[in-house]
XYZ file of C-alpha atoms in Angstrom:
615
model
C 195.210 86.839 50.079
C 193.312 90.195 48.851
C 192.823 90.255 44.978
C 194.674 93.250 43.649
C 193.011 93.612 40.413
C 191.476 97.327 39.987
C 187.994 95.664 39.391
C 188.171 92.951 41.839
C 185.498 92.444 44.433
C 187.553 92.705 47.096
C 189.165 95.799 46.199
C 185.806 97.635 45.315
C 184.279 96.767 49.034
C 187.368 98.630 50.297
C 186.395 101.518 47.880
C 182.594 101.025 49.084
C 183.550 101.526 52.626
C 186.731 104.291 52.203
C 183.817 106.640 50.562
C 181.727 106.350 53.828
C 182.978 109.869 55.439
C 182.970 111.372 51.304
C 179.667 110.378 50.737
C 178.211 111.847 54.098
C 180.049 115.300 53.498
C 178.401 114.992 49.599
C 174.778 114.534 50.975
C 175.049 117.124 53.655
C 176.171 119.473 51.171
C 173.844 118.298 48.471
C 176.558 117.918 45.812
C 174.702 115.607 43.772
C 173.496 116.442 40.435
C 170.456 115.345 38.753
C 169.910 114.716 34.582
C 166.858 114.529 32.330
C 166.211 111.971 30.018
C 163.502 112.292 27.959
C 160.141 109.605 27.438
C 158.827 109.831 24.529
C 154.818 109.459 23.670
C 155.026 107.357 19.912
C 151.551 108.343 18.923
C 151.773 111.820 19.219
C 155.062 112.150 18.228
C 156.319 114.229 21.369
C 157.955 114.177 24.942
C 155.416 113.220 27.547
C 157.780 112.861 30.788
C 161.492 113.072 31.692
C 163.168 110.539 34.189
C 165.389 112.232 36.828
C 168.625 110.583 36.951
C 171.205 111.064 39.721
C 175.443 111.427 39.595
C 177.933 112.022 41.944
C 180.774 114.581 41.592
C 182.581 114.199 38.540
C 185.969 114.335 40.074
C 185.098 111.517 42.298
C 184.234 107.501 42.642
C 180.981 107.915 43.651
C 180.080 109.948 39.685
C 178.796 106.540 38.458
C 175.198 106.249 40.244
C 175.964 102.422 40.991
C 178.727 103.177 43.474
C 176.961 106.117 45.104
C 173.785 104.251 45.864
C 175.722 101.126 46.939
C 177.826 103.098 49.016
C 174.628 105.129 50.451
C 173.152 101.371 51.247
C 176.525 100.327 53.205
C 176.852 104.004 54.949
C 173.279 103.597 56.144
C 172.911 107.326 54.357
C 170.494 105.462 51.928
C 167.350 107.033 53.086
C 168.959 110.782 53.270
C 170.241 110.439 50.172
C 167.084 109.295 48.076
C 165.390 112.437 49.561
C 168.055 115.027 48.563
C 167.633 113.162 44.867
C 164.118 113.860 45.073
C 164.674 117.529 46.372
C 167.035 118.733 43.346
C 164.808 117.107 40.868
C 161.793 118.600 42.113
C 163.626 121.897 42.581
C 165.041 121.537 38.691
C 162.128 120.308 36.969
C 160.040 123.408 38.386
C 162.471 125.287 37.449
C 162.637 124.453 33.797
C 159.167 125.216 33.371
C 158.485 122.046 30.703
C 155.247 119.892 30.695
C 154.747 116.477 31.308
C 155.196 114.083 33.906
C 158.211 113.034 35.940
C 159.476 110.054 36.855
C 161.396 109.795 39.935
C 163.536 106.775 41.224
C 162.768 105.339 44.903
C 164.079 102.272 45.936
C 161.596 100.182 47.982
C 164.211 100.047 50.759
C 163.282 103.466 51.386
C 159.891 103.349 51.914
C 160.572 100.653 54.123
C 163.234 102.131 55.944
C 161.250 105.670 56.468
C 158.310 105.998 59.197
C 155.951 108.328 57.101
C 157.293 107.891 53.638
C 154.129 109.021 51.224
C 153.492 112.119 54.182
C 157.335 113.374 53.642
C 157.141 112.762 49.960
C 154.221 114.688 49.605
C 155.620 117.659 51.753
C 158.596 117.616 50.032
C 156.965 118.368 46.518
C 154.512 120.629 48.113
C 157.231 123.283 49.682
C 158.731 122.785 46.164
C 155.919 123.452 43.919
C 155.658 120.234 42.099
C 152.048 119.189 41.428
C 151.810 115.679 42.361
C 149.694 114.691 39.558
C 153.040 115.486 37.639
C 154.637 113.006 39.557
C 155.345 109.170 38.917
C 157.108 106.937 41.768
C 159.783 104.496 39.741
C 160.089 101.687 41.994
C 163.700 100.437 41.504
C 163.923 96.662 41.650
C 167.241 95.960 43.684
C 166.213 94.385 46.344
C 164.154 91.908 46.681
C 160.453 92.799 47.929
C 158.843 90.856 50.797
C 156.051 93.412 52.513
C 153.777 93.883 50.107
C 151.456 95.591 52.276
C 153.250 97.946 53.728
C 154.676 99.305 50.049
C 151.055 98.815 48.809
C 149.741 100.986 51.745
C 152.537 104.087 51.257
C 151.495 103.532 47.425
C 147.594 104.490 47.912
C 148.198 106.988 50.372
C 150.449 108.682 47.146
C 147.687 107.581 44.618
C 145.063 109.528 46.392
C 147.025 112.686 45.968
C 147.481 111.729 42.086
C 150.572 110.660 41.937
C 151.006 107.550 39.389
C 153.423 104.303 40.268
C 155.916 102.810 37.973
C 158.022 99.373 37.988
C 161.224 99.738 36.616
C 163.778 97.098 34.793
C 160.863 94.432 34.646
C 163.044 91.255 33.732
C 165.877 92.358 35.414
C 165.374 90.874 38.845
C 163.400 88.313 40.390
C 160.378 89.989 41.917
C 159.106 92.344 39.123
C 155.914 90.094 38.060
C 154.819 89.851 41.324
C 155.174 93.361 41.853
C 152.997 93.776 38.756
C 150.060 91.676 40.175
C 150.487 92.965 43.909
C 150.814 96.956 43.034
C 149.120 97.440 39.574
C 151.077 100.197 38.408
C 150.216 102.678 36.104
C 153.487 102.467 34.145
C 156.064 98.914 33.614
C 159.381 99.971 32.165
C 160.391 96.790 30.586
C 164.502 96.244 31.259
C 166.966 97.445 28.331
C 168.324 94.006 27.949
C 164.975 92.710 26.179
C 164.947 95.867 23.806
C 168.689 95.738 23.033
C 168.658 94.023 19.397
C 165.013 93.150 19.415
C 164.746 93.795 15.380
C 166.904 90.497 15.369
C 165.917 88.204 18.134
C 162.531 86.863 17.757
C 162.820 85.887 21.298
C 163.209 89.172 22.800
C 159.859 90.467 20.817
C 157.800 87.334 21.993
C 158.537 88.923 25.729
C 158.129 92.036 25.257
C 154.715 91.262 22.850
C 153.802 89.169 25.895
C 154.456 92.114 28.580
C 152.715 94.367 26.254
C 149.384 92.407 25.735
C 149.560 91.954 30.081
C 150.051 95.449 30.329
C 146.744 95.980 28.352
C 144.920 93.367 30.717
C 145.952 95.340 33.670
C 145.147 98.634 32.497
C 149.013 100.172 32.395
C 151.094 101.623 30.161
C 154.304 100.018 29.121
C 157.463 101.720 28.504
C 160.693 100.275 26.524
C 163.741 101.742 28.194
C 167.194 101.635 26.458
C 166.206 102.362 22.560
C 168.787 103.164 20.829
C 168.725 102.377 17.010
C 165.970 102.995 14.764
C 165.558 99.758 14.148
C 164.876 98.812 17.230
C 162.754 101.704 17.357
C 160.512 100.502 14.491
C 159.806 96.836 15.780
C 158.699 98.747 19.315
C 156.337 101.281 17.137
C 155.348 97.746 15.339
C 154.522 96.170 18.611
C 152.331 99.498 20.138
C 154.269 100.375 22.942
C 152.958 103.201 24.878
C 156.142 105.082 25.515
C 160.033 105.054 24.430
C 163.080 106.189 26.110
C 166.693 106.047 24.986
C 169.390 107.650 23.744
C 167.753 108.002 20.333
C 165.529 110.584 21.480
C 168.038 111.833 23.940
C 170.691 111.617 26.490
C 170.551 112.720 30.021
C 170.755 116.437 29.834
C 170.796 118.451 33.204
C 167.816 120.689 31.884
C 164.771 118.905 30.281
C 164.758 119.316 26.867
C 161.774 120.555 25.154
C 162.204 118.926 21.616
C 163.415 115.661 21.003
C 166.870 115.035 19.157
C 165.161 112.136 16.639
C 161.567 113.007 15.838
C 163.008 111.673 12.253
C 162.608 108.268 13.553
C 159.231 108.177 14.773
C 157.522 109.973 11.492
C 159.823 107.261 9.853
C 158.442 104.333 11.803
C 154.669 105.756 12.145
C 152.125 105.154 9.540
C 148.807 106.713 9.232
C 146.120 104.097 9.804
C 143.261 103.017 8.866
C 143.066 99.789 10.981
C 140.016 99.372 13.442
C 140.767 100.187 16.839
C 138.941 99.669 20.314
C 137.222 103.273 19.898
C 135.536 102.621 16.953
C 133.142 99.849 19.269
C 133.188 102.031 22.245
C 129.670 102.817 23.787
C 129.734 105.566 26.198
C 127.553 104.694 29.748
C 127.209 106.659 32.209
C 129.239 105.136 34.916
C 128.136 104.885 38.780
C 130.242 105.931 42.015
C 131.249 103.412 43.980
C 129.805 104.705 46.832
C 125.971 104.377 45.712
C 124.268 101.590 47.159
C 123.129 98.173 45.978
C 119.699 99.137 45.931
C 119.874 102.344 43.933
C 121.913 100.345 41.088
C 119.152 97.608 41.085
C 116.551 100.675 40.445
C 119.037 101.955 37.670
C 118.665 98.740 35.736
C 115.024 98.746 36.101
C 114.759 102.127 34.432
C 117.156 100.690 31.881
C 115.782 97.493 30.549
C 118.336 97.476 27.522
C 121.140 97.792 29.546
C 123.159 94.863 30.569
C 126.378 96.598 32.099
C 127.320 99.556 34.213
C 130.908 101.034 35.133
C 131.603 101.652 38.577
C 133.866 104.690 37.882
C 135.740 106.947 40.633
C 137.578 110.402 39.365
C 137.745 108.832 35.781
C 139.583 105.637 36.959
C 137.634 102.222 36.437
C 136.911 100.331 39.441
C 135.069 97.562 38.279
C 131.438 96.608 36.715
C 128.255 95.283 37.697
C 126.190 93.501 35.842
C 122.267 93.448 35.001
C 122.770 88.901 35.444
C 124.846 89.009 38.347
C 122.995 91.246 40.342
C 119.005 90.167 40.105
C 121.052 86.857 40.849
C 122.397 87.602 43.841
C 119.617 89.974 45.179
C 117.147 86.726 44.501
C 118.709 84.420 46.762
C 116.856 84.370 50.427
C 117.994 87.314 52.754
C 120.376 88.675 50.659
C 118.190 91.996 49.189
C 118.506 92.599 54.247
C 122.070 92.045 53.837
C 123.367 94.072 50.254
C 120.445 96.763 49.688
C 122.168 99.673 52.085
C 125.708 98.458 51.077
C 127.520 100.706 48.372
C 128.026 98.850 44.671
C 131.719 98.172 45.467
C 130.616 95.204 47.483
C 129.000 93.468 44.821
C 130.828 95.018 41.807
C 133.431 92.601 39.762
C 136.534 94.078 39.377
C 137.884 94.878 35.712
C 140.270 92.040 34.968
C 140.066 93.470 31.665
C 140.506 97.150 30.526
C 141.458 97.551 26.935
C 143.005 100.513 25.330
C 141.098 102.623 23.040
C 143.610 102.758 20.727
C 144.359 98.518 20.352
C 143.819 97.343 17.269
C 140.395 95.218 16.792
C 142.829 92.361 16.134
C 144.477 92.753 19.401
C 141.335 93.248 21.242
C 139.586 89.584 20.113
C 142.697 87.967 21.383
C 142.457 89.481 24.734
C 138.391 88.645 25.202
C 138.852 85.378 23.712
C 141.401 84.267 26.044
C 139.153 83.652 28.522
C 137.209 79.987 28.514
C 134.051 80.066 26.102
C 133.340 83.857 26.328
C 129.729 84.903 26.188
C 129.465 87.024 22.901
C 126.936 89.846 24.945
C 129.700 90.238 27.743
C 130.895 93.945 28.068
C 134.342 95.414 29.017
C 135.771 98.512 30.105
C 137.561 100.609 27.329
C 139.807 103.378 28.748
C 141.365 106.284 27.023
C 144.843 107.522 28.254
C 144.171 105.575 31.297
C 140.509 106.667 32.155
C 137.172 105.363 31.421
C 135.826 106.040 27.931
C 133.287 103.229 27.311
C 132.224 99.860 27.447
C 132.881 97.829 24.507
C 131.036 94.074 23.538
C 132.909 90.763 22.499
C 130.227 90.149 19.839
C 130.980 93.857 18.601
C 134.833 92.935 17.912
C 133.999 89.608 16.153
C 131.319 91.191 13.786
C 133.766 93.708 12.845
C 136.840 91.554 12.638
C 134.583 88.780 10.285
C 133.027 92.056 8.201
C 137.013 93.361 7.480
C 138.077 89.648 6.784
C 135.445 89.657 4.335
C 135.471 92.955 2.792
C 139.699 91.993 2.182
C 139.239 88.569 0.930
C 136.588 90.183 -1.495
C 139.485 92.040 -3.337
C 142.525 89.569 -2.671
C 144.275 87.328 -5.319
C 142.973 83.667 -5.049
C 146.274 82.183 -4.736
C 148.009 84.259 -2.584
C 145.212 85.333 -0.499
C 147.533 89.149 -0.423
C 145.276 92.778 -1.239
C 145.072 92.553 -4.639
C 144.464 96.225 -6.921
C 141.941 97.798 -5.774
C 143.499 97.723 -1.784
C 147.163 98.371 -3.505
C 145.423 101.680 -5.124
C 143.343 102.501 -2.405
C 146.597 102.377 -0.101
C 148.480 104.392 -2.193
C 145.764 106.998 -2.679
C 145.286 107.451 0.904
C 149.205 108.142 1.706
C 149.130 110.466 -0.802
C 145.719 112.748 0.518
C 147.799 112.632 4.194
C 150.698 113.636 2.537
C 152.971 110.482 3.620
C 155.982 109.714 2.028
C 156.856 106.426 0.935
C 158.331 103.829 -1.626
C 156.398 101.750 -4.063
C 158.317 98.841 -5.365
C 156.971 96.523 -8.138
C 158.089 92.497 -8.325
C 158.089 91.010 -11.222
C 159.536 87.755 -12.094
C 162.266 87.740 -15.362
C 161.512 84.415 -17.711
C 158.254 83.468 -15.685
C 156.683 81.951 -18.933
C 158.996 79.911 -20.017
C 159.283 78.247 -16.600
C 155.461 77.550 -16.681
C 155.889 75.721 -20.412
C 158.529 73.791 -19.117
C 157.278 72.506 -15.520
C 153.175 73.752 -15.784
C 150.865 75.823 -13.835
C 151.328 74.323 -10.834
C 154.596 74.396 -10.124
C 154.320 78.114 -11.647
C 152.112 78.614 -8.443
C 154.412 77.638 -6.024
C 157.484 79.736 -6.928
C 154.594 82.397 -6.664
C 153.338 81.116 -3.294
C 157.055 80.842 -2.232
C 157.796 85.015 -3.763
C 154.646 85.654 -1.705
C 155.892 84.337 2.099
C 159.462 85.907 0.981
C 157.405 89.816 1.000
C 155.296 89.028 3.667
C 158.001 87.856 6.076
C 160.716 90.570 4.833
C 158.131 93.562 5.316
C 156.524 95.028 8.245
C 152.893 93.994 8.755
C 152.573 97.098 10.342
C 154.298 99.709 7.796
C 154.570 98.372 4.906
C 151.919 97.587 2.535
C 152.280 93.999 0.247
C 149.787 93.581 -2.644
C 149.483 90.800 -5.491
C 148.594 92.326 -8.211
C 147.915 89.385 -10.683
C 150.173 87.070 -12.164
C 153.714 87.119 -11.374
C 153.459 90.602 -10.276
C 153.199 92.164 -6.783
C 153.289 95.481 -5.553
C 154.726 96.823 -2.029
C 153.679 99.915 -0.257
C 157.217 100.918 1.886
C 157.382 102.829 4.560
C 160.016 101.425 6.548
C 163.293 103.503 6.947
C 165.404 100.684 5.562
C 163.215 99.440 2.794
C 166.615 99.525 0.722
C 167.809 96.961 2.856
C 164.717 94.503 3.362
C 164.566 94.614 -0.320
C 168.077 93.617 -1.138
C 167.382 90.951 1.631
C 164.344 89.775 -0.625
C 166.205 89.330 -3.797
C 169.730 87.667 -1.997
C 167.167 85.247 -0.185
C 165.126 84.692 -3.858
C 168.555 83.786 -5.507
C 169.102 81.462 -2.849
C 166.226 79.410 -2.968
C 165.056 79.201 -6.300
C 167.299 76.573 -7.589
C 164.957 74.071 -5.390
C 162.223 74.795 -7.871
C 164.461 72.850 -10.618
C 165.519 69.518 -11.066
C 169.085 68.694 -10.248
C 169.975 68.639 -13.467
C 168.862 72.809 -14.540
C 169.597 73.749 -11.250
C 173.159 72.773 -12.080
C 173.597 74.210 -15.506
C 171.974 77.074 -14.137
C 169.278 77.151 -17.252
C 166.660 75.794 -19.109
C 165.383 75.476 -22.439
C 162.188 76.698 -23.950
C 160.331 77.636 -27.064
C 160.644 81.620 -27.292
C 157.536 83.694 -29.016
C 158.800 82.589 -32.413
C 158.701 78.792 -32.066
C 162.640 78.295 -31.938
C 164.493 76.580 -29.008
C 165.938 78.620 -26.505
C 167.838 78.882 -23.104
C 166.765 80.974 -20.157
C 168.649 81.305 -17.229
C 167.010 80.451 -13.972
C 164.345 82.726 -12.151
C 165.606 86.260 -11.106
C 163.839 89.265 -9.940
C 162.881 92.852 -11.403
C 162.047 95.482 -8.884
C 161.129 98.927 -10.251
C 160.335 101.649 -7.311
C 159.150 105.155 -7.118
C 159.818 107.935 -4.661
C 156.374 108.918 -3.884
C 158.144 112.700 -3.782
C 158.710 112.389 -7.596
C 157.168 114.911 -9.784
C 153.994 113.864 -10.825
C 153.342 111.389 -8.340
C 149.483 112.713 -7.768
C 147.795 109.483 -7.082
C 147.841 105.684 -7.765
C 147.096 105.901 -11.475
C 150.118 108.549 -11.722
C 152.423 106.574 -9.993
C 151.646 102.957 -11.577
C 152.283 105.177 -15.196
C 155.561 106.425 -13.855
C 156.435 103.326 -12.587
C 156.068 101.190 -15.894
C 158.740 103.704 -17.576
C 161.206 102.641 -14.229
C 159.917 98.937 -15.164
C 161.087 99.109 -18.452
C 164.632 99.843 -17.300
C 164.880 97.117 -14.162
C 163.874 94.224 -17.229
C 166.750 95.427 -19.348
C 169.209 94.412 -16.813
C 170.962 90.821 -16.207
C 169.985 89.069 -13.125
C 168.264 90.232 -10.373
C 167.198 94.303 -10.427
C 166.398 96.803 -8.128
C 166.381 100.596 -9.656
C 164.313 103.349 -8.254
C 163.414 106.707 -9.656
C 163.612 109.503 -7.803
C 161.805 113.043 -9.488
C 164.014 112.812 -12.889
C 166.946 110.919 -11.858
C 167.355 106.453 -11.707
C 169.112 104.821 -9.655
C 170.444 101.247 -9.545
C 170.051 100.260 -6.091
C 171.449 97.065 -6.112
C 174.610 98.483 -7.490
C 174.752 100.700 -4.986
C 174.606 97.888 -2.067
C 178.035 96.581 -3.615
C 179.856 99.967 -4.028
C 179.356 103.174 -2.186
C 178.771 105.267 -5.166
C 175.152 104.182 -7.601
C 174.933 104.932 -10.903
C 172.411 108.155 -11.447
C 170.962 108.372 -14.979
C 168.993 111.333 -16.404
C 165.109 110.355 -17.035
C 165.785 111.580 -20.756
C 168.669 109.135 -21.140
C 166.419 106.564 -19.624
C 163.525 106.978 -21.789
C 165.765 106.608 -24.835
C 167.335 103.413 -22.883
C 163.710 101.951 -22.823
């Protein structure tokens, strides 16, 4: 029996086979229309590239791009039908007259299928006036992919022309690594499923860390497709993905849209840095073509005693290295100075199997050259800057830094907590003020500290400390926010996160529900304990809460770190005053109880006059 459901299987390869006489009238009259969505560059804030996406008519089955292509496939009008996609977008994208690159969707089938792909490709563009070097082939995994070398060969016929290669939906299907390691692309979109939610599933940011740090191996950029909260948005930022695209910085539009619909959320998510990065150890050596021969390099070290390393470099693209070791090596052995001497340097050059980013962080950089069994400290590596050669870079270079800023931070951090203690916290504060950076400073201080430490001692004091410490550090973003202990019971955050409100609020609900464990069962039950206040008489203190004054950094006033820490002892003053667990903020001459406001939609504003009196 057939099913009759309107989404059945059955029912939909009736549909699939009905639309074969539609579809061929639709491609012969090119009735297809193609959209823009926007990919977005993170570091410079901007649009970099658009992909081109395809729809059928609106009126019809074959709208939703699934059904046409799967129809296409079962018509055998699959071929005919990726060409008249690439035809409008070129025609369109011309047309609008933007910059940047575009990405347009092939499915390997294709290439396959078609005699000359890369020559009709190539024509195609040409007649339309689309610069290849514009152009970036999205290899669509749906289909399996089995010859490797016939898709590699159509892929470095394109590459010679300039036109880059991209992998689409890795994740999604079952032949995506492999694809990676047989094609090395020059873009990997990873699939929307592992960036849907990623700001709450640690698993989904262990992948997509993992994809990022392979991407950096190989030498490509990697793109997160399907972004569409800011959250997510931030942990991607966190992570240093190359590109974005998603519905937060726009939908498919049928013209490409110049200026994106949430820059917002990137200055939100980016912070000025002061981190080392790759380019700060980058030496720049004159590369070699890969066509000059064995002999000639052999000459070059010779002229260059001090040099251990040269790039074999062609149009700007790393090829490989040679080294100074490796070479005299070879050339020692019997015969071999007959048999290499005349042959170019590819033949004895070692390909990069690591080119690192210019703009990683040193961090990032020592776990990619460590990774490797026992590296040798003088080893070089390639360093490339928005994909081409900028330097070579040395393992013992990254260490030496890495130990120098591990040093230079534990110099000025608290004992106990091992966090930036004042002179970072100022220093951090200072700085995002001179680049005119808005953010939130937010001051912890714990309510009845002392009389907890007279009742169960100094050490136990430490660990509620040590325990407030891990609660900031694991609420915050390593990457945006700033945490600082400050001495005693008091730290000091730097926010720049768009929901600091929230991770915040999250800090004091989790506080409140772990620090009855720093009790004994009997004060954790009645909820208090009882000390000897300042005048020698017997008192009871409820358990631990928290006081959190913050500052808009946009407050009058707010000139530099001294200014703000005066300001904020005023807003201090207040938080203390209030039962339980606090969290006010001023904002230029207004306060505002912030942890009010997370229970009701309304929070209480109070003049700064009538707060001054209050304190």
């Amino acid at each position: 029996m057939s099913d009759p459901r309107p989404d059945s299987p059955t029912l939909r390869l009736r549909r699939l086979d009905a639309s074969a006489l539609e579809l061929a009238e639709l491609v012969r009259e090119g009735r297809v229309t193609t959209l823009f969505q926007p990919i977005v560059d993170p570091r410079s804030r901007g649009i970099c590239g658009y992909e081109a996406l395809t729809r059928g008519p609106s009126d019809s089955w074959l709208h939703a791009p699934q059904n046409l292509f799967e129809a296409a496939r079962r018509a055998g009008l699959k071929v005919e039908l990726d060409f008249l996609c690439m035809q409008n977008a070129f025609k369109r994208f011309v047309a609008a007259r933007v910059s940047g690159q575009l990405f347009i969707n092939v499915s390997p089938d294709t290439i396959y299928e078609h005699p000359n792909f890369a020559q009709r490709f190539v024509d195609l563009a040409s007649n339309l006036g689309m610069r290849m070097d514009r152009c970036v082939i999205e290899l669509t995994e749906e289909s399996l992919l089995e010859d490797y070398d016939r898709l590699r060969s159509a892929m470095h016929r394109l590459r010679e022309v300039g036109c880059a290669i991209a992998i689409d939906d890795l994740g999604a299907g079952s032949s995506g690594l492999r694809t990676w390691s047989e094609l090395k692309p020059d873009y990997v979109k990873i699939d929307r499923y592992f960036v849907t939610g990623i700001d709450a599933d640690a698993t989904k940011l262990e992948f997509v860390r993992s994809m990022l740090d392979m991407g950096r191996a190989m030498g490509c950029r990697v793109i997160a497709e399907g972004v569409e909260t800011e959250r997510e948005c931030r942990e991607l930022v966190d992570l240093g993905l190359d590109r974005l695209q998603g519905h937060l910085f726009g939908r498919p539009s049928t013209t490409p849209v110049a200026a994106l619909q949430q820059l917002d959320s990137l200055d939100r998510s980016i912070v000025t840095y002061t981190a080392l990065l790759a380019e700060h150890i980058s030496t720049y050596v004159p590369p070699v073509p890969p066509d000059m021969r064995v002999t000639e390099v052999a000459d070059l070290f010779r002229d260059n005693p001090e040099q251990l390393t040269f790039p074999v470099v062609q149009e700007g693209r790393p090829l490989g290295v040679v080294r100074r070791e490796r070479l005299f090596d070879l050339l020692a052995k019997p015969l071999h100075p007959e048999i290499f001497n005349k042959k170019p340097v590819t033949a004895v050059m070692e390909s990069p199997t690591l080119l690192i980013d210019s703009q990683l962080r040193l961090e990032q950089v020592s776990r990619l050259v460590t990774q490797k069994s026992r590296p040798r400290l003088t080893e070089e590596f390639v360093i490339t800057k928005d994909g081409r050669y900028h330097g070579l870079g040395q393992t013992i270079d990254v260490l030496r830094l890495i130990t120098e800023q591990q040093l230079q931070s534990a110099k000025h951090s608290n004992p106990l907590t091992l966090l930036p203690g004042n002179a970072a916290v100022r220093s951090s504060i200072d700085k995002l003020i001179e680049v005119r950076k808005r953010f939130i400073v937010a001051y912890f201080d714990l309510d009845s500290f002392k009389p907890y430490n007279d009742v169960y001692g100094y050490a136990h004091g430490d660990q509620v400390i040590l325990h407030l410490a891990g609660l900031l550090k694991s609420h915050f973003s390593a990457r945006l926010d700033f945490v600082g202990h400050v001495g005693g019971d008091d730290f000091l955050v730097v926010m720049r996160s768009a929901d600091w409100r929230e991770r915040v609020v999250n800090v004091l609900n989790r506080f409140s529900e772990t620090v009855a464990n720093f009790y004994s069962p009997e004060h954790a039950a009645a909820r208090s304990i009882t000390a000897t206040d300042r005048d020698g008489r017997p008192r009871k203190y409820p358990l631990l809460t928290l006081s959190v004054a913050a500052l808009d950094s946009e407050t009058i006033g707010a000139t530099s770190a001294d200014a703000v820490a005066h300001l904020l002892a005023h807003v201090k003053k207040y938080a203390k005053q209030q039962a339980g667990n606090s969290f006010v903020l001023r904002s230029d001459d207004r306060i505002v109880d912030l942890l009010a406001a997370s229970r009701r939609p309304s929070p209480d504003m109070l003049p700064m006059e009538q707060l001054m009196n209050s304190a």
